[in-house]
Amino acid sequence: MTAVPLSVLDLVPVSSGSTAAAALANTLDLARAAERSGYTRYWLAEHHLNPGVAGSAPNIVIGAVAAATSTIRVGSAATLVGNVRGLQIAETFGTLAALYGPRIDLGLGRSGAPAPGTPARLPAASRDAEVVDGLLIPAPFDFRIAPRSRFALQGELLGRVPGDVDRFEGELDLIRALFAGTWSHDGAVVEAPPAAGTPVELWIHGSTGGASARAAGALGLPYGANYHTSPGTVLASVGAYREAFRPGVLDAPHVIVSADVVVGRDADEAAELALGYGQWVHSIRSGVGAIEYPTPDWAREHPLEGDAAASVADRIATRFVGDASQVADQLETLRRVTGADELLVTTITHDHEARVRSYELLAAEWARRADVPAAAATVR
């Protein structure tokens, strides 16, 4: 097996019967366990208006995680440029790096609506599901934001306006210049302390073979591709990045690919722990907002049927569930097919101790199979 580093993606899930405060405390506990287990990175996602997700302010949680750990890299996957301005992003992550040293990662993602008159984005190419060298690539999911969904409401509350998505490349240039200390206005360099000169590792994240993948490639930046949220487009995503790649920050392409996994002490336990995922994903995709993550018993009593079940079939089929050996085999397949340089795993279960154990079992198996580097190669 070709060894690649494993990292953690945490959405800060709230279990049914629990609270956001408990979920945040669980994140700190999981981060410490991840560091002990040898994971390379601990990344936080950004989600809003979801009762079942407490990760609405990842930049604050990044600081808390960095303070609770000492060696693991900590960052965002992703900070959404459509929600905040580039100056604020650079200052925030510069502050984090000034406080916690050179182990802060800034992952950027595009979000928002295009300007009026912009040609409509073409839908993903219609095709059937296929298996590529052992990896299931389902048909692309056709995601459309309903006018009355939580997605639409969060855009309104965050002050998004049509054209926000078109700011991405400009804001990216601004952020990079502020970190480099080279941004100028009216012929004079303007610094934004403490961003200037801070050692923040910059990534771009994307789900398709679109603008994000091309921007990351053109600038020679590392790229994060999503198999866990958009498995049907992951190969197009990494392919577009590699095709667009030109030496820049990096001399060669560098990709991290995400996967949703659940590891149990045996396959039966893993299957039990995995229950509830379909209902949870459906609550997100239907636009009502992520529900508090349910118990296995509740999930059995409230099965998805018909269109609801069909709407999450791709996510359930591409979640890696089993004992440590089975899941490690599936991750190795994902690595081989995508050519990933790193893998990013996310695990959600109702029981926090089971979630921590899932990560620990996987890390132990991964290390048993090969001498996994203690940290990824530094991205210049």
C-alpha angles and dihedrals in degrees: 000000000000105000118228127171120265122219137182130244112196124192091181093238121205114220121218110270091023135092140240089249091056090047091054091049088050090054091058090048092049092047091055090048091049091053092049090049094054103253112160103215138020110203129185125211128218119235131155137203094011117134089202098051125064095182096101095122104040095164090063092045090050089060092048092049092047090051091050093051136044113200112020116097113247129200153118132294092207137356103191112228092202089064100051140018126261095243091057091047094051093046093047096050092040087056091050091051091047090053101040106024134234098336101086120116124197114201114188127202134184120240140160138060127300122247119275111277094028109138111258114262110255113246118250112278110274112241140141125259114275139186113231113196090326098319119113112230105186125203110282113269114240102226117189126171112236114221093238098041128115087251091061092044095051090052089054094047093047091053097245116169132189108280096036092116090057090062093069101095093044093048090047090055090048094050092049092048092048091052090047092047091234104108111125137192124191089354096306128104112245117200126204108205130242092017098068111096097356116143099241116156109225124212135172120216129202144163102206141036089266139107097314094055092045093048092051091050096046092053095042092240127149114263136214118210124193120229092154097059101024109023093158093065104035096104092049088049098053091038093056091047094052093044091052095043119126123171109267126120085001129036092217136021117280121192134183115194124199129222135181111230142171120194122192133181084257136001094265093054091048092052090051093049091048094060114112095038094106093052090046094051091045091055089056098043093045090058099241093110131256112303121222104278107268132227119253089248092054090048092053090051093049107042120177116244140184117348092000092058092044092052092064101032093106093054095047093047092052098046110106108228127171144072119323095269094050094048093045089054090053092047090051089053090051090050093048096048097044096035089231118185090200136013126223116203128195124190129186124183131156093241114066096206090053090051092052091046090051090058092044094050092049094048092050092051092046091052092045091057097051144353096270113199113254089231137011120259109277112262108226 
